[in-house]
């Protein structure tokens, strides 16, 4: 028996239950952005094969209860709002129940409170107010007000030009950090909604708000950057609405009655850090009864309120704290703190000392020769300063900055700091974790962990490139390649949907989006650049594919079309993109450190390939949305570009004009070749180039996310695994062997001798090259969507690389799915969990011709399994070096022998060596020392050949 029957086991006689009901793309339904929020729920089912046949939604408010009645539908992800649109501030209670295929109903779900935000500009009576002083310390603003008896609800709607932290009666409002976040402020400015009902008291109350520069007027951009990108003056907009039992509403709004004063934050810059003087604190400044006689008036600032929008994604929060693993002295005598993990946030300190003493914290990601490695920060100072007020122990942390760091240098500390005096506060957008991966190789597990940490640090309100130097910008190319990985690891639908709103808002009249969003570089960021500006099309499509979010396609469709229409005009009848600026295969590892765009693959190949890709995705989006004519138009355009690509860049026998790995990878991954024969030939050439490169990475930002899929699709998963498990630089595991805890920007951001790459552009936390994790999830573990939103799953693990087990779990929109396999004692066991209301196609290893169709539940198969072994030649001295590279066992044995007896020979034999075509006999004849190893190599080969039953001819 080769396969056990599927055992979708029922875990008990219980009934299904509705869980995780939510409105929109956030778990929080207070202040939702839309009058018709989409509804989603999940089903916790005790029975296998549960499928929904219908649902009922009930809506209750003060006027009564409405219901849809039973609606025959299997949908329960992003279901359209079935009732009248909500008015601003309107609050309703919603609950859901569902029926299975046998018409057995679930119980009602728990009730979800859904409350609309301020949806129209005229809902605001508040106006932006700014302190009369515009420079100097971060301002404090305050206002006192009275609350009478009979209060039934209180809502605070608040935002800022800058970043803010609000207090009510001396206690913080909410737990958001760096609110309102970073959007394209001239087009979209988020506001937040807080429920203060239970925190107000009858009588006198006070609101206080502290403002910081943030992204609004702080220094932004590389090459020194510039300040005041969006404006010169910080300002606050706040509207507190008090509702009473008698139906009356009172509003406390920002107006000319507010007062302002300089605060204890002397400087706050995202790049440079924060300086705080505790001696300047004003105790009670945000409480009623505070004497603000010395405070100054504010002035009204005119601002277009139509730009105000409610958030779609989660806020930035303090997510966890990390204790230091050691405190030590550098060679120059500096006190250094190692937190053991490259992270994003800041340091919280507890210190006791005399008034006026200043403690300084400098941050960096790495050490270089034992000292803080600050050169990669470029002009970012990344330095926080705290001046003590003296007396009792003082605990402090910054508010309006963040740093990317593992190490902190401490100066000015009274005495010596201890491990309990400092902790790192991890800060990023509060995304729900939805994906996990594990396998039998600890280095691959560490790589995956590094991908997760890199994403956490760079998903701080926008998808940024890096979190540490004078940049931290929304580079579109990075998120374009990483979006599939991101959407597996975390629920990023609302986060990226919001960012896409800025992409569309910043597109120019020709349809070109910036390659940095939000665009702080102006016209310098407006050049069309393949793989970067294509994010306007590819990211929405990924969100549809991974979340089933048709609404994202609807909202972004105009933006998607505008970009492809520009390419249509720009490239003209030739249908090839062979003009203008391009990043190309950025950071090809063969490029010089100071020329990151000097890739082996010609940039026009990259550009034309992405033209075809984007046109095809727009065609598919049009079809999803029911735009038949437009679907035909863009499908025809995509076909024309594919044909032009083949004519211009591919020979009849599948050779590319740029005979480079990324060129073949794009042609195979984007289906740009003519016929199966050409695909086979291109796949063979790709595998040969990878082999000739010693199974080291030969791709940059464009090729790296696709190379393993291209090889796997060409039937060479073995070569993809060789790339994955390679430890020599350039490779995914080289940084892991060097102690990396995040993914690096360059394969060799740190050189083997512990020195930092000499290039000006060197980051130790860049997520783009971690996009290989998507291949780990879909191919190594075998868990992938077969229909949008994982409505149908494809389970097809492809073992290899010597791994003995792998597993992936993902919380799909329908519930948790998983795939796992383990090889032991000549058997492979595959275990699968399919969530309710979905199905899956399962293709077991070695049984590609017999797919299985299964419904929800737990399934398990076990069968005999023998890993596929490629035929290797008999080991002789006449073997070309490149053939030895294919034989990992023999290669490692020969390298070990060379390192022991003649280390220079090991360097010549390493994968990637320029001697790859030479026979071993020739290489061993280069020197007397080499020749001395011939008997040992022959003995080694004799032993290995004998063990394999091979006899040399």
mmCIF file of C-alpha atoms in Angstrom, residues 748-882:
data_model
loop_
_atom_site.group_PDB
_atom_site.id
_atom_site.type_symbol
_atom_site.label_atom_id
_atom_site.label_comp_id
_atom_site.label_asym_id
_atom_site.label_seq_id
_atom_site.Cartn_x
_atom_site.Cartn_y
_atom_site.Cartn_z
ATOM 1 C CA UNK A 748 28.254 40.664 2.167
ATOM 2 C CA UNK A 749 27.144 43.614 4.294
ATOM 3 C CA UNK A 750 29.731 42.256 6.703
ATOM 4 C CA UNK A 751 32.891 40.708 5.313
ATOM 5 C CA UNK A 752 34.359 37.469 6.679
ATOM 6 C CA UNK A 753 36.998 39.386 8.658
ATOM 7 C CA UNK A 754 34.298 41.236 10.595
ATOM 8 C CA UNK A 755 34.637 44.545 8.746
ATOM 9 C CA UNK A 756 31.654 46.322 7.208
ATOM 10 C CA UNK A 757 31.206 46.351 3.437
ATOM 11 C CA UNK A 758 32.978 49.448 2.082
ATOM 12 C CA UNK A 759 29.970 50.539 -0.015
ATOM 13 C CA UNK A 760 28.149 53.640 1.178
ATOM 14 C CA UNK A 761 24.839 51.778 0.984
ATOM 15 C CA UNK A 762 25.046 49.004 3.569
ATOM 16 C CA UNK A 763 22.173 47.990 5.823
ATOM 17 C CA UNK A 764 21.866 45.063 8.196
ATOM 18 C CA UNK A 765 18.070 45.119 8.158
ATOM 19 C CA UNK A 766 16.579 45.018 4.655
ATOM 20 C CA UNK A 767 13.756 42.543 4.078
ATOM 21 C CA UNK A 768 13.774 42.318 0.252
ATOM 22 C CA UNK A 769 16.248 39.422 -0.075
ATOM 23 C CA UNK A 770 14.204 37.536 2.532
ATOM 24 C CA UNK A 771 11.459 37.076 -0.083
ATOM 25 C CA UNK A 772 12.769 33.495 -0.469
ATOM 26 C CA UNK A 773 10.616 32.694 2.567
ATOM 27 C CA UNK A 774 7.599 32.580 0.260
ATOM 28 C CA UNK A 775 9.239 29.645 -1.541
ATOM 29 C CA UNK A 776 9.890 27.991 1.817
ATOM 30 C CA UNK A 777 6.191 28.240 2.649
ATOM 31 C CA UNK A 778 4.786 27.217 -0.746
ATOM 32 C CA UNK A 779 7.325 24.663 -1.957
ATOM 33 C CA UNK A 780 9.432 23.345 0.895
ATOM 34 C CA UNK A 781 6.480 22.974 3.268
ATOM 35 C CA UNK A 782 4.002 22.898 0.383
ATOM 36 C CA UNK A 783 1.270 25.295 1.562
ATOM 37 C CA UNK A 784 -0.060 27.682 -1.109
ATOM 38 C CA UNK A 785 -3.302 29.335 -2.237
ATOM 39 C CA UNK A 786 -4.952 27.758 -5.270
ATOM 40 C CA UNK A 787 -7.768 30.329 -5.359
ATOM 41 C CA UNK A 788 -7.875 33.906 -4.066
ATOM 42 C CA UNK A 789 -7.946 34.171 -0.300
ATOM 43 C CA UNK A 790 -7.065 30.470 0.150
ATOM 44 C CA UNK A 791 -10.662 29.558 -0.699
ATOM 45 C CA UNK A 792 -8.952 26.563 -2.225
ATOM 46 C CA UNK A 793 -5.496 25.380 -1.184
ATOM 47 C CA UNK A 794 -2.703 23.697 -3.080
ATOM 48 C CA UNK A 795 -0.679 21.320 -0.952
ATOM 49 C CA UNK A 796 2.429 20.125 -2.808
ATOM 50 C CA UNK A 797 5.553 19.724 -0.702
ATOM 51 C CA UNK A 798 8.752 19.098 -2.612
ATOM 52 C CA UNK A 799 11.358 17.705 -0.179
ATOM 53 C CA UNK A 800 15.049 18.135 -0.830
ATOM 54 C CA UNK A 801 18.298 19.560 0.408
ATOM 55 C CA UNK A 802 18.731 16.776 2.927
ATOM 56 C CA UNK A 803 15.827 18.073 5.011
ATOM 57 C CA UNK A 804 14.021 15.401 7.013
ATOM 58 C CA UNK A 805 10.978 17.465 7.925
ATOM 59 C CA UNK A 806 9.302 20.788 7.183
ATOM 60 C CA UNK A 807 6.053 22.414 8.210
ATOM 61 C CA UNK A 808 4.128 25.625 7.630
ATOM 62 C CA UNK A 809 1.052 27.047 9.328
ATOM 63 C CA UNK A 810 -0.958 29.987 8.058
ATOM 64 C CA UNK A 811 -4.067 31.664 9.396
ATOM 65 C CA UNK A 812 -5.961 32.125 6.145
ATOM 66 C CA UNK A 813 -9.058 34.338 5.939
ATOM 67 C CA UNK A 814 -11.027 31.107 6.533
ATOM 68 C CA UNK A 815 -9.011 29.842 9.487
ATOM 69 C CA UNK A 816 -5.763 28.047 10.133
ATOM 70 C CA UNK A 817 -4.290 25.788 7.460
ATOM 71 C CA UNK A 818 -1.135 23.733 7.761
ATOM 72 C CA UNK A 819 1.064 21.341 5.842
ATOM 73 C CA UNK A 820 3.854 19.230 7.304
ATOM 74 C CA UNK A 821 5.969 16.297 6.206
ATOM 75 C CA UNK A 822 8.580 14.095 7.829
ATOM 76 C CA UNK A 823 10.903 11.473 6.332
ATOM 77 C CA UNK A 824 12.001 8.543 8.507
ATOM 78 C CA UNK A 825 12.774 4.867 8.045
ATOM 79 C CA UNK A 826 12.210 4.995 4.285
ATOM 80 C CA UNK A 827 8.734 6.483 4.693
ATOM 81 C CA UNK A 828 7.311 9.965 4.229
ATOM 82 C CA UNK A 829 4.390 11.112 6.314
ATOM 83 C CA UNK A 830 2.353 14.136 5.190
ATOM 84 C CA UNK A 831 -0.119 15.870 7.496
ATOM 85 C CA UNK A 832 -2.523 18.562 6.339
ATOM 86 C CA UNK A 833 -5.140 20.735 8.008
ATOM 87 C CA UNK A 834 -7.720 22.398 5.751
ATOM 88 C CA UNK A 835 -9.921 25.089 7.338
ATOM 89 C CA UNK A 836 -13.744 25.028 7.201
ATOM 90 C CA UNK A 837 -15.531 26.136 4.037
ATOM 91 C CA UNK A 838 -12.469 25.456 1.904
ATOM 92 C CA UNK A 839 -11.001 22.557 -0.024
ATOM 93 C CA UNK A 840 -7.583 21.545 -1.231
ATOM 94 C CA UNK A 841 -5.742 19.767 -3.992
ATOM 95 C CA UNK A 842 -2.988 17.609 -2.531
ATOM 96 C CA UNK A 843 -0.060 16.342 -4.581
ATOM 97 C CA UNK A 844 2.095 14.015 -2.536
ATOM 98 C CA UNK A 845 5.847 13.781 -3.148
ATOM 99 C CA UNK A 846 6.518 11.425 -6.029
ATOM 100 C CA UNK A 847 2.853 11.257 -7.085
ATOM 101 C CA UNK A 848 2.503 14.288 -9.328
ATOM 102 C CA UNK A 849 0.104 12.453 -11.658
ATOM 103 C CA UNK A 850 -2.415 11.554 -8.939
ATOM 104 C CA UNK A 851 -3.703 14.724 -7.243
ATOM 105 C CA UNK A 852 -6.146 14.259 -4.406
ATOM 106 C CA UNK A 853 -9.173 16.469 -3.789
ATOM 107 C CA UNK A 854 -10.047 16.908 -0.117
ATOM 108 C CA UNK A 855 -12.380 18.985 2.059
ATOM 109 C CA UNK A 856 -11.742 20.617 5.414
ATOM 110 C CA UNK A 857 -10.392 18.702 8.347
ATOM 111 C CA UNK A 858 -7.228 16.896 9.396
ATOM 112 C CA UNK A 859 -5.647 14.530 6.873
ATOM 113 C CA UNK A 860 -2.660 12.207 6.996
ATOM 114 C CA UNK A 861 -0.858 10.018 4.473
ATOM 115 C CA UNK A 862 2.150 7.721 4.787
ATOM 116 C CA UNK A 863 3.997 5.968 1.987
ATOM 117 C CA UNK A 864 7.450 4.623 1.047
ATOM 118 C CA UNK A 865 9.798 7.385 -0.027
ATOM 119 C CA UNK A 866 13.273 7.530 -1.454
ATOM 120 C CA UNK A 867 14.766 10.991 -2.113
ATOM 121 C CA UNK A 868 15.486 11.661 -5.769
ATOM 122 C CA UNK A 869 19.211 11.261 -6.404
ATOM 123 C CA UNK A 870 20.817 12.858 -9.417
ATOM 124 C CA UNK A 871 23.211 10.566 -11.285
ATOM 125 C CA UNK A 872 26.755 11.579 -10.405
ATOM 126 C CA UNK A 873 29.857 10.632 -12.421
ATOM 127 C CA UNK A 874 32.514 8.282 -11.119
ATOM 128 C CA UNK A 875 35.172 10.184 -9.197
ATOM 129 C CA UNK A 876 38.460 10.498 -11.092
ATOM 130 C CA UNK A 877 41.217 13.072 -11.451
ATOM 131 C CA UNK A 878 39.950 13.730 -14.968
ATOM 132 C CA UNK A 879 36.708 15.116 -13.547
ATOM 133 C CA UNK A 880 36.147 18.844 -14.285
ATOM 134 C CA UNK A 881 35.990 20.879 -11.108
ATOM 135 C CA UNK A 882 32.385 21.919 -11.814
#
